[in-house]
Amino acid sequence: MDRYLVFGHPVRHSKSPFIHTLFARQTQQELEYGLAEPAVDEFAQALRTFFAQGGKGCNVTVPFKEQAFTLVDRLSPRAKRAGAVNTIKLTDDGVLLGDNTDGAGLVADLKSHGVTLGDSRILLLGAGGAARGALAPLLAELPSELVIANRTHTKAQQLAAEFCDLGPVTAQTYEQLAGPFDLVINSTSASLQGELPPLAPALIHTDIAIYDMMYGASDTAFISWAKQHGARQTMDGLGMLVEQAAEAFTVWRGIRPGTKQVLRELKRNLGVI
Ligand code: ATR
């Protein structure tokens, strides 16, 4: 049977096996999907061994995405832009192809929530790997403006300079930000520590859409804060998780699984509904 897995550290709580097993059942594809948690300095060897032993493809998550970028034979254009690889496929001619489906997953999830990206003013919080992966797919939707704000302003400036050939992207400090924005995407890891990015509450209004790439069994700190300040449409990163997985599944199997039912089952599994 064709074998796939996700590499990460820690990876025990990954929902990818759950999601891909449901995709396989739904599309009647014969495959198995597992977990691998190599020591941080043993990822390269573990990856080589997996493919030498007949593995067909894998996902790569924290902290290995940047390393995976350097280990594959060929990069897709979107992986090259993202500077990170979250999906690897062994092609029929034996080439390890590195791809990145995170940004496509974000955009697919935003669209599934009915968020309009074209001609909109988008504020992206954070300038780490998650922000980098999101930029090209967001700019491809032709927003009127995309502003990056980051605690360390120089990183936002670097990112804006790197992507300004793709669209109207600029960097501003948190203090400089002037609304109204139509959509705020939190790509920072602040919610992991229960912290908030230092955003002025005045930027939140009733018609704004709020997206936090993080997720949990209850609202993230950022989503709770935005709701308190009047945001009516808030979304967490669970949908992005399912959508990036669907994109990876499509890369591997050439067939696109439906995501709605799988997202519902995942929510049930996590105790969210
Ligand atoms: P990832 O790959 O998930 O993006 P990362 O590369 O470590 O992770 O980036 C984390 C991002 O969250 C950074 O933009 C970081 O800001 P700095 O560049 O200033 O470090 C941001 N971040 C983390 N904790 C934060 C906090 N408490 N408030 C604001 N931003 C925070």
mmCIF file of C-alpha atoms and ligand atoms in Angstrom:
data_model
loop_
_atom_site.group_PDB
_atom_site.id
_atom_site.type_symbol
_atom_site.label_atom_id
_atom_site.label_comp_id
_atom_site.label_asym_id
_atom_site.label_seq_id
_atom_site.Cartn_x
_atom_site.Cartn_y
_atom_site.Cartn_z
ATOM 1 C CA MET A 1 0.000 0.000 0.000
ATOM 2 C CA ASP A 2 1.265 3.537 -0.788
ATOM 3 C CA ARG A 3 2.801 5.116 2.309
ATOM 4 C CA TYR A 4 2.706 8.754 3.403
ATOM 5 C CA LEU A 5 3.524 10.463 6.666
ATOM 6 C CA VAL A 6 4.084 13.763 8.406
ATOM 7 C CA PHE A 7 7.497 14.711 9.815
ATOM 8 C CA GLY A 8 7.510 17.091 12.777
ATOM 9 C CA HIS A 9 8.823 17.540 16.286
ATOM 10 C CA PRO A 10 6.686 17.308 18.295
ATOM 11 C CA VAL A 11 4.137 15.691 15.996
ATOM 12 C CA ARG A 12 2.177 13.352 18.273
ATOM 13 C CA HIS A 13 -0.851 15.640 18.308
ATOM 14 C CA SER A 14 -0.873 16.204 14.541
ATOM 15 C CA LYS A 15 -4.303 15.919 12.954
ATOM 16 C CA SER A 16 -2.833 15.116 9.519
ATOM 17 C CA PRO A 17 -3.235 11.298 9.815
ATOM 18 C CA PHE A 18 -6.889 11.813 10.783
ATOM 19 C CA ILE A 19 -7.506 14.207 7.867
ATOM 20 C CA HIS A 20 -5.694 12.194 5.186
ATOM 21 C CA THR A 21 -7.292 8.939 6.281
ATOM 22 C CA LEU A 22 -10.709 10.557 5.783
ATOM 23 C CA PHE A 23 -9.644 11.974 2.388
ATOM 24 C CA ALA A 24 -8.453 8.518 1.287
ATOM 25 C CA ARG A 25 -11.717 6.900 2.373
ATOM 26 C CA GLN A 26 -13.777 9.569 0.644
ATOM 27 C CA THR A 27 -11.868 9.305 -2.668
ATOM 28 C CA GLN A 28 -11.393 5.520 -2.430
ATOM 29 C CA GLN A 29 -7.626 5.789 -2.587
ATOM 30 C CA GLU A 30 -5.575 2.966 -1.068
ATOM 31 C CA LEU A 31 -2.949 4.535 1.164
ATOM 32 C CA GLU A 32 -1.708 4.697 4.716
ATOM 33 C CA TYR A 33 -0.601 7.854 6.500
ATOM 34 C CA GLY A 34 1.522 7.917 9.667
ATOM 35 C CA LEU A 35 3.666 10.106 11.915
ATOM 36 C CA ALA A 36 7.447 10.486 12.225
ATOM 37 C CA GLU A 37 9.179 12.444 14.963
ATOM 38 C CA PRO A 38 12.932 12.329 14.283
ATOM 39 C CA ALA A 39 15.372 14.138 16.569
ATOM 40 C CA VAL A 40 15.933 17.627 15.242
ATOM 41 C CA ASP A 41 19.373 16.780 13.806
ATOM 42 C CA GLU A 42 18.186 13.490 12.293
ATOM 43 C CA PHE A 43 15.493 14.778 9.944
ATOM 44 C CA ALA A 44 17.611 14.588 6.766
ATOM 45 C CA GLN A 45 18.500 10.942 7.407
ATOM 46 C CA ALA A 46 14.920 10.027 8.359
ATOM 47 C CA LEU A 47 13.615 11.618 5.160
ATOM 48 C CA ARG A 48 16.127 9.729 2.992
ATOM 49 C CA THR A 49 15.302 6.438 4.726
ATOM 50 C CA PHE A 50 11.551 6.928 4.294
ATOM 51 C CA PHE A 51 11.836 7.400 0.536
ATOM 52 C CA ALA A 52 14.503 4.675 0.158
ATOM 53 C CA GLN A 53 12.025 2.291 1.786
ATOM 54 C CA GLY A 54 9.292 3.076 -0.725
ATOM 55 C CA GLY A 55 7.513 6.100 0.792
ATOM 56 C CA LYS A 56 5.472 8.014 -1.815
ATOM 57 C CA GLY A 57 5.172 11.395 -0.171
ATOM 58 C CA CYS A 58 5.175 13.298 3.085
ATOM 59 C CA ASN A 59 4.129 16.437 4.850
ATOM 60 C CA VAL A 60 6.660 18.428 6.800
ATOM 61 C CA THR A 61 5.784 20.616 9.756
ATOM 62 C CA VAL A 62 7.522 22.599 12.508
ATOM 63 C CA PRO A 63 10.541 22.720 12.833
ATOM 64 C CA PHE A 64 11.562 21.028 9.562
ATOM 65 C CA LYS A 65 9.970 23.117 6.779
ATOM 66 C CA GLU A 66 13.027 25.254 6.045
ATOM 67 C CA GLN A 67 15.355 22.240 6.150
ATOM 68 C CA ALA A 68 13.076 20.319 3.789
ATOM 69 C CA PHE A 69 13.442 23.224 1.368
ATOM 70 C CA THR A 70 17.185 22.448 1.116
ATOM 71 C CA LEU A 71 16.801 18.662 0.899
ATOM 72 C CA VAL A 72 14.483 18.138 -2.091
ATOM 73 C CA ASP A 73 15.650 17.740 -5.705
ATOM 74 C CA ARG A 74 13.252 20.250 -7.203
ATOM 75 C CA LEU A 75 11.026 23.061 -5.866
ATOM 76 C CA SER A 76 7.618 24.183 -7.079
ATOM 77 C CA PRO A 77 7.418 27.938 -7.779
ATOM 78 C CA ARG A 78 5.235 28.476 -4.687
ATOM 79 C CA ALA A 79 7.683 26.583 -2.438
ATOM 80 C CA LYS A 80 10.525 28.670 -3.839
ATOM 81 C CA ARG A 81 8.603 31.850 -2.970
ATOM 82 C CA ALA A 82 7.656 30.595 0.489
ATOM 83 C CA GLY A 83 11.227 29.554 1.299
ATOM 84 C CA ALA A 84 9.802 26.459 2.963
ATOM 85 C CA VAL A 85 8.430 23.045 2.010
ATOM 86 C CA ASN A 86 5.424 21.420 3.700
ATOM 87 C CA THR A 87 4.699 18.754 1.063
ATOM 88 C CA ILE A 88 7.096 16.370 -0.700
ATOM 89 C CA LYS A 89 6.165 14.051 -3.528
ATOM 90 C CA LEU A 90 8.292 11.314 -5.063
ATOM 91 C CA THR A 91 7.587 11.661 -8.780
ATOM 92 C CA ASP A 92 7.380 8.698 -11.177
ATOM 93 C CA ASP A 93 10.885 9.480 -12.431
ATOM 94 C CA GLY A 94 12.335 9.346 -8.912
ATOM 95 C CA VAL A 95 12.599 13.093 -8.269
ATOM 96 C CA LEU A 96 11.793 14.494 -4.799
ATOM 97 C CA LEU A 97 9.542 17.453 -5.516
ATOM 98 C CA GLY A 98 9.143 20.038 -2.733
ATOM 99 C CA ASP A 99 5.930 22.036 -2.632
ATOM 100 C CA ASN A 100 4.192 24.399 -0.232
ATOM 101 C CA THR A 101 0.419 24.219 0.159
ATOM 102 C CA ASP A 102 0.025 26.427 3.266
ATOM 103 C CA GLY A 103 -0.758 29.698 1.466
ATOM 104 C CA ALA A 104 -3.155 28.014 -0.954
ATOM 105 C CA GLY A 105 -4.851 26.446 2.076
ATOM 106 C CA LEU A 106 -5.280 29.838 3.721
ATOM 107 C CA VAL A 107 -6.781 31.406 0.601
ATOM 108 C CA ALA A 108 -9.105 28.427 0.022
ATOM 109 C CA ASP A 109 -10.337 28.655 3.614
ATOM 110 C CA LEU A 110 -10.892 32.414 3.431
ATOM 111 C CA LYS A 111 -12.920 31.910 0.245
ATOM 112 C CA SER A 112 -14.928 29.098 1.784
ATOM 113 C CA HIS A 113 -15.916 31.584 4.507
ATOM 114 C CA GLY A 114 -17.062 34.027 1.824
ATOM 115 C CA VAL A 115 -14.256 36.531 2.441
ATOM 116 C CA THR A 116 -13.597 38.761 -0.568
ATOM 117 C CA LEU A 117 -9.878 39.267 -1.200
ATOM 118 C CA GLY A 118 -9.911 41.116 -4.522
ATOM 119 C CA ASP A 119 -9.755 44.901 -4.060
ATOM 120 C CA SER A 120 -9.655 44.556 -0.285
ATOM 121 C CA ARG A 121 -7.322 46.090 2.318
ATOM 122 C CA ILE A 122 -5.528 43.288 4.125
ATOM 123 C CA LEU A 123 -3.452 43.577 7.289
ATOM 124 C CA LEU A 124 -1.036 40.699 7.888
ATOM 125 C CA LEU A 125 0.372 40.448 11.416
ATOM 126 C CA GLY A 126 3.747 38.741 11.776
ATOM 127 C CA ALA A 127 6.716 38.293 9.467
ATOM 128 C CA GLY A 128 7.878 34.737 10.199
ATOM 129 C CA GLY A 129 7.587 31.600 8.111
ATOM 130 C CA ALA A 130 3.783 31.523 8.233
ATOM 131 C CA ALA A 131 3.540 35.083 6.883
ATOM 132 C CA ARG A 132 6.091 34.373 4.159
ATOM 133 C CA GLY A 133 4.094 31.365 2.949
ATOM 134 C CA ALA A 134 0.871 33.393 2.788
ATOM 135 C CA LEU A 135 2.118 36.418 0.866
ATOM 136 C CA ALA A 136 2.258 35.213 -2.744
ATOM 137 C CA PRO A 137 -1.142 33.434 -2.680
ATOM 138 C CA LEU A 138 -2.770 36.485 -1.031
ATOM 139 C CA LEU A 139 -1.252 38.927 -3.525
ATOM 140 C CA ALA A 140 -2.409 36.684 -6.386
ATOM 141 C CA GLU A 141 -5.997 37.521 -5.297
ATOM 142 C CA LEU A 142 -5.329 41.198 -6.179
ATOM 143 C CA PRO A 143 -6.033 43.044 -2.910
ATOM 144 C CA SER A 144 -5.908 46.844 -3.212
ATOM 145 C CA GLU A 145 -3.368 46.903 -0.389
ATOM 146 C CA LEU A 146 -1.543 44.425 1.820
ATOM 147 C CA VAL A 147 0.160 45.827 4.917
ATOM 148 C CA ILE A 148 2.565 43.751 7.006
ATOM 149 C CA ALA A 149 3.036 44.689 10.677
ATOM 150 C CA ASN A 150 5.529 42.915 12.883
ATOM 151 C CA ARG A 151 6.931 43.366 16.396
ATOM 152 C CA THR A 152 10.404 43.454 14.819
ATOM 153 C CA HIS A 153 9.716 46.032 12.114
ATOM 154 C CA THR A 154 12.857 45.317 10.052
ATOM 155 C CA LYS A 155 11.581 41.786 9.345
ATOM 156 C CA ALA A 156 8.318 43.201 7.968
ATOM 157 C CA GLN A 157 10.295 45.619 5.811
ATOM 158 C CA GLN A 158 12.446 42.817 4.410
ATOM 159 C CA LEU A 159 9.411 40.727 3.601
ATOM 160 C CA ALA A 160 7.601 43.620 1.894
ATOM 161 C CA ALA A 161 10.712 44.346 -0.206
ATOM 162 C CA GLU A 162 10.957 40.690 -1.184
ATOM 163 C CA PHE A 163 7.342 40.443 -2.370
ATOM 164 C CA CYS A 164 6.688 43.936 -3.754
ATOM 165 C CA ASP A 165 7.136 42.669 -7.323
ATOM 166 C CA LEU A 166 3.924 40.668 -6.837
ATOM 167 C CA GLY A 167 1.596 43.435 -5.687
ATOM 168 C CA PRO A 168 0.940 46.456 -3.449
ATOM 169 C CA VAL A 169 2.618 45.255 -0.256
ATOM 170 C CA THR A 170 4.122 47.588 2.359
ATOM 171 C CA ALA A 171 5.417 47.350 5.931
ATOM 172 C CA GLN A 172 4.131 49.530 8.772
ATOM 173 C CA THR A 173 4.802 49.512 12.489
ATOM 174 C CA TYR A 174 1.882 48.613 14.783
ATOM 175 C CA GLU A 175 1.761 52.286 15.834
ATOM 176 C CA GLN A 176 1.575 53.539 12.234
ATOM 177 C CA LEU A 177 -1.394 51.402 11.208
ATOM 178 C CA ALA A 178 -4.366 53.356 9.888
ATOM 179 C CA GLY A 179 -7.653 51.646 9.052
ATOM 180 C CA PRO A 180 -10.060 50.723 7.879
ATOM 181 C CA PHE A 181 -8.878 47.213 6.972
ATOM 182 C CA ASP A 182 -11.290 44.640 5.544
ATOM 183 C CA LEU A 183 -9.348 41.631 6.784
ATOM 184 C CA VAL A 184 -6.754 41.055 9.507
ATOM 185 C CA ILE A 185 -4.751 37.826 9.374
ATOM 186 C CA ASN A 186 -2.794 36.911 12.482
ATOM 187 C CA SER A 187 0.198 34.807 11.473
ATOM 188 C CA THR A 188 2.108 35.477 14.694
ATOM 189 C CA SER A 189 2.707 32.766 17.228
ATOM 190 C CA ALA A 190 1.537 35.117 20.030
ATOM 191 C CA SER A 191 -1.638 33.084 20.649
ATOM 192 C CA LEU A 192 0.531 30.064 21.521
ATOM 193 C CA GLN A 193 1.633 31.907 24.662
ATOM 194 C CA GLY A 194 -1.843 33.346 25.183
ATOM 195 C CA GLU A 195 -0.441 36.742 24.146
ATOM 196 C CA LEU A 196 -1.782 39.344 21.752
ATOM 197 C CA PRO A 197 -0.071 41.241 18.955
ATOM 198 C CA PRO A 198 -0.081 44.937 19.988
ATOM 199 C CA LEU A 199 -2.911 46.020 17.710
ATOM 200 C CA ALA A 200 -4.956 49.133 18.501
ATOM 201 C CA PRO A 201 -8.584 48.158 19.338
ATOM 202 C CA ALA A 202 -9.764 51.092 17.203
ATOM 203 C CA LEU A 203 -8.788 49.080 14.092
ATOM 204 C CA ILE A 204 -11.534 46.546 14.848
ATOM 205 C CA HIS A 205 -14.984 47.333 13.437
ATOM 206 C CA THR A 206 -18.126 45.317 12.910
ATOM 207 C CA ASP A 207 -17.528 44.589 9.207
ATOM 208 C CA ILE A 208 -13.934 43.455 9.542
ATOM 209 C CA ALA A 209 -12.993 39.808 8.977
ATOM 210 C CA ILE A 210 -10.523 38.355 11.492
ATOM 211 C CA TYR A 211 -8.421 35.284 10.760
ATOM 212 C CA ASP A 212 -6.064 33.615 13.227
ATOM 213 C CA MET A 213 -3.830 30.924 11.706
ATOM 214 C CA MET A 214 -3.720 29.298 15.153
ATOM 215 C CA TYR A 215 -6.576 27.178 16.466
ATOM 216 C CA GLY A 216 -7.628 25.420 19.614
ATOM 217 C CA ALA A 217 -10.595 23.789 21.305
ATOM 218 C CA SER A 218 -11.738 27.281 22.353
ATOM 219 C CA ASP A 219 -11.218 30.758 20.863
ATOM 220 C CA THR A 220 -7.593 31.860 20.517
ATOM 221 C CA ALA A 221 -6.536 34.899 22.545
ATOM 222 C CA PHE A 222 -6.628 37.016 19.378
ATOM 223 C CA ILE A 223 -10.104 35.913 18.339
ATOM 224 C CA SER A 224 -11.496 36.521 21.852
ATOM 225 C CA TRP A 225 -9.937 39.981 21.853
ATOM 226 C CA ALA A 226 -11.316 40.833 18.392
ATOM 227 C CA LYS A 227 -14.817 39.658 19.392
ATOM 228 C CA GLN A 228 -14.664 41.790 22.536
ATOM 229 C CA HIS A 229 -13.948 44.790 20.331
ATOM 230 C CA GLY A 230 -16.876 44.143 18.011
ATOM 231 C CA ALA A 231 -15.637 41.856 15.225
ATOM 232 C CA ARG A 232 -18.505 39.702 13.990
ATOM 233 C CA GLN A 233 -16.676 37.448 11.525
ATOM 234 C CA THR A 234 -13.835 35.523 13.142
ATOM 235 C CA MET A 235 -12.115 32.408 11.800
ATOM 236 C CA ASP A 236 -9.391 30.194 13.218
ATOM 237 C CA GLY A 237 -6.764 28.129 11.385
ATOM 238 C CA LEU A 238 -8.517 24.779 11.542
ATOM 239 C CA GLY A 239 -10.007 25.261 8.069
ATOM 240 C CA MET A 240 -6.575 26.208 6.721
ATOM 241 C CA LEU A 241 -5.193 22.984 8.175
ATOM 242 C CA VAL A 242 -7.772 20.935 6.276
ATOM 243 C CA GLU A 243 -7.422 22.966 3.059
ATOM 244 C CA GLN A 244 -3.599 22.741 2.952
ATOM 245 C CA ALA A 245 -3.971 18.994 3.479
ATOM 246 C CA ALA A 246 -6.478 18.754 0.608
ATOM 247 C CA GLU A 247 -4.020 20.585 -1.623
ATOM 248 C CA ALA A 248 -1.209 18.188 -0.614
ATOM 249 C CA PHE A 249 -3.480 15.183 -1.234
ATOM 250 C CA THR A 250 -4.225 16.584 -4.705
ATOM 251 C CA VAL A 251 -0.486 16.971 -5.418
ATOM 252 C CA TRP A 252 0.132 13.340 -4.443
ATOM 253 C CA ARG A 253 -2.922 11.582 -5.836
ATOM 254 C CA GLY A 254 -4.170 13.837 -8.647
ATOM 255 C CA ILE A 255 -7.647 13.866 -7.128
ATOM 256 C CA ARG A 256 -9.091 16.663 -4.993
ATOM 257 C CA PRO A 257 -10.966 15.597 -1.862
ATOM 258 C CA GLY A 258 -13.918 17.532 -0.493
ATOM 259 C CA THR A 259 -13.149 19.402 2.726
ATOM 260 C CA LYS A 260 -16.498 20.375 4.325
ATOM 261 C CA GLN A 261 -17.387 17.019 5.844
ATOM 262 C CA VAL A 262 -13.779 16.353 6.917
ATOM 263 C CA LEU A 263 -13.620 19.718 8.697
ATOM 264 C CA ARG A 264 -16.863 18.882 10.493
ATOM 265 C CA GLU A 265 -15.477 15.501 11.611
ATOM 266 C CA LEU A 266 -12.237 17.128 12.738
ATOM 267 C CA LYS A 267 -14.166 19.651 14.841
ATOM 268 C CA ARG A 268 -16.116 16.820 16.403
ATOM 269 C CA ASN A 269 -12.856 14.951 17.076
ATOM 270 C CA LEU A 270 -11.393 18.045 18.774
ATOM 271 C CA GLY A 271 -14.539 18.611 20.793
ATOM 272 C CA VAL A 272 -15.220 21.999 19.160
ATOM 273 C CA ILE A 273 -18.770 21.002 18.154
HETATM 274 P P1 ATR B 1 6.121 30.951 12.101
HETATM 275 O O1 ATR B 1 6.982 30.102 11.229
HETATM 276 O O2 ATR B 1 4.967 30.242 12.744
HETATM 277 O O3 ATR B 1 5.702 32.211 11.424
HETATM 278 P P2 ATR B 1 8.238 32.327 13.442
HETATM 279 O O4 ATR B 1 9.017 32.341 12.175
HETATM 280 O O5 ATR B 1 8.919 32.003 14.733
HETATM 281 O O6 ATR B 1 7.049 31.313 13.360
HETATM 282 O O7 ATR B 1 7.507 33.740 13.559
HETATM 283 C C1 ATR B 1 6.715 34.070 14.636
HETATM 284 C C2 ATR B 1 6.090 35.432 14.367
HETATM 285 O O8 ATR B 1 5.241 35.771 15.460
HETATM 286 C C3 ATR B 1 7.095 36.559 14.257
HETATM 287 O O9 ATR B 1 6.606 37.500 13.339
HETATM 288 C C4 ATR B 1 7.100 37.132 15.680
HETATM 289 O O10 ATR B 1 7.515 38.465 15.775
HETATM 290 P P3 ATR B 1 9.098 38.833 15.805
HETATM 291 O O11 ATR B 1 9.580 38.749 14.410
HETATM 292 O O12 ATR B 1 9.134 40.207 16.363
HETATM 293 O O13 ATR B 1 9.713 37.803 16.725
HETATM 294 C C5 ATR B 1 5.648 37.024 16.010
HETATM 295 N N1 ATR B 1 5.346 37.004 17.452
HETATM 296 C C6 ATR B 1 5.598 36.016 18.341
HETATM 297 N N2 ATR B 1 5.149 36.330 19.567
HETATM 298 C C7 ATR B 1 4.603 37.570 19.459
HETATM 299 C C8 ATR B 1 3.970 38.461 20.382
HETATM 300 N N3 ATR B 1 3.809 38.128 21.664
HETATM 301 N N4 ATR B 1 3.517 39.646 19.907
HETATM 302 C C9 ATR B 1 3.684 39.993 18.629
HETATM 303 N N5 ATR B 1 4.269 39.194 17.704
HETATM 304 C C10 ATR B 1 4.731 38.001 18.108
#
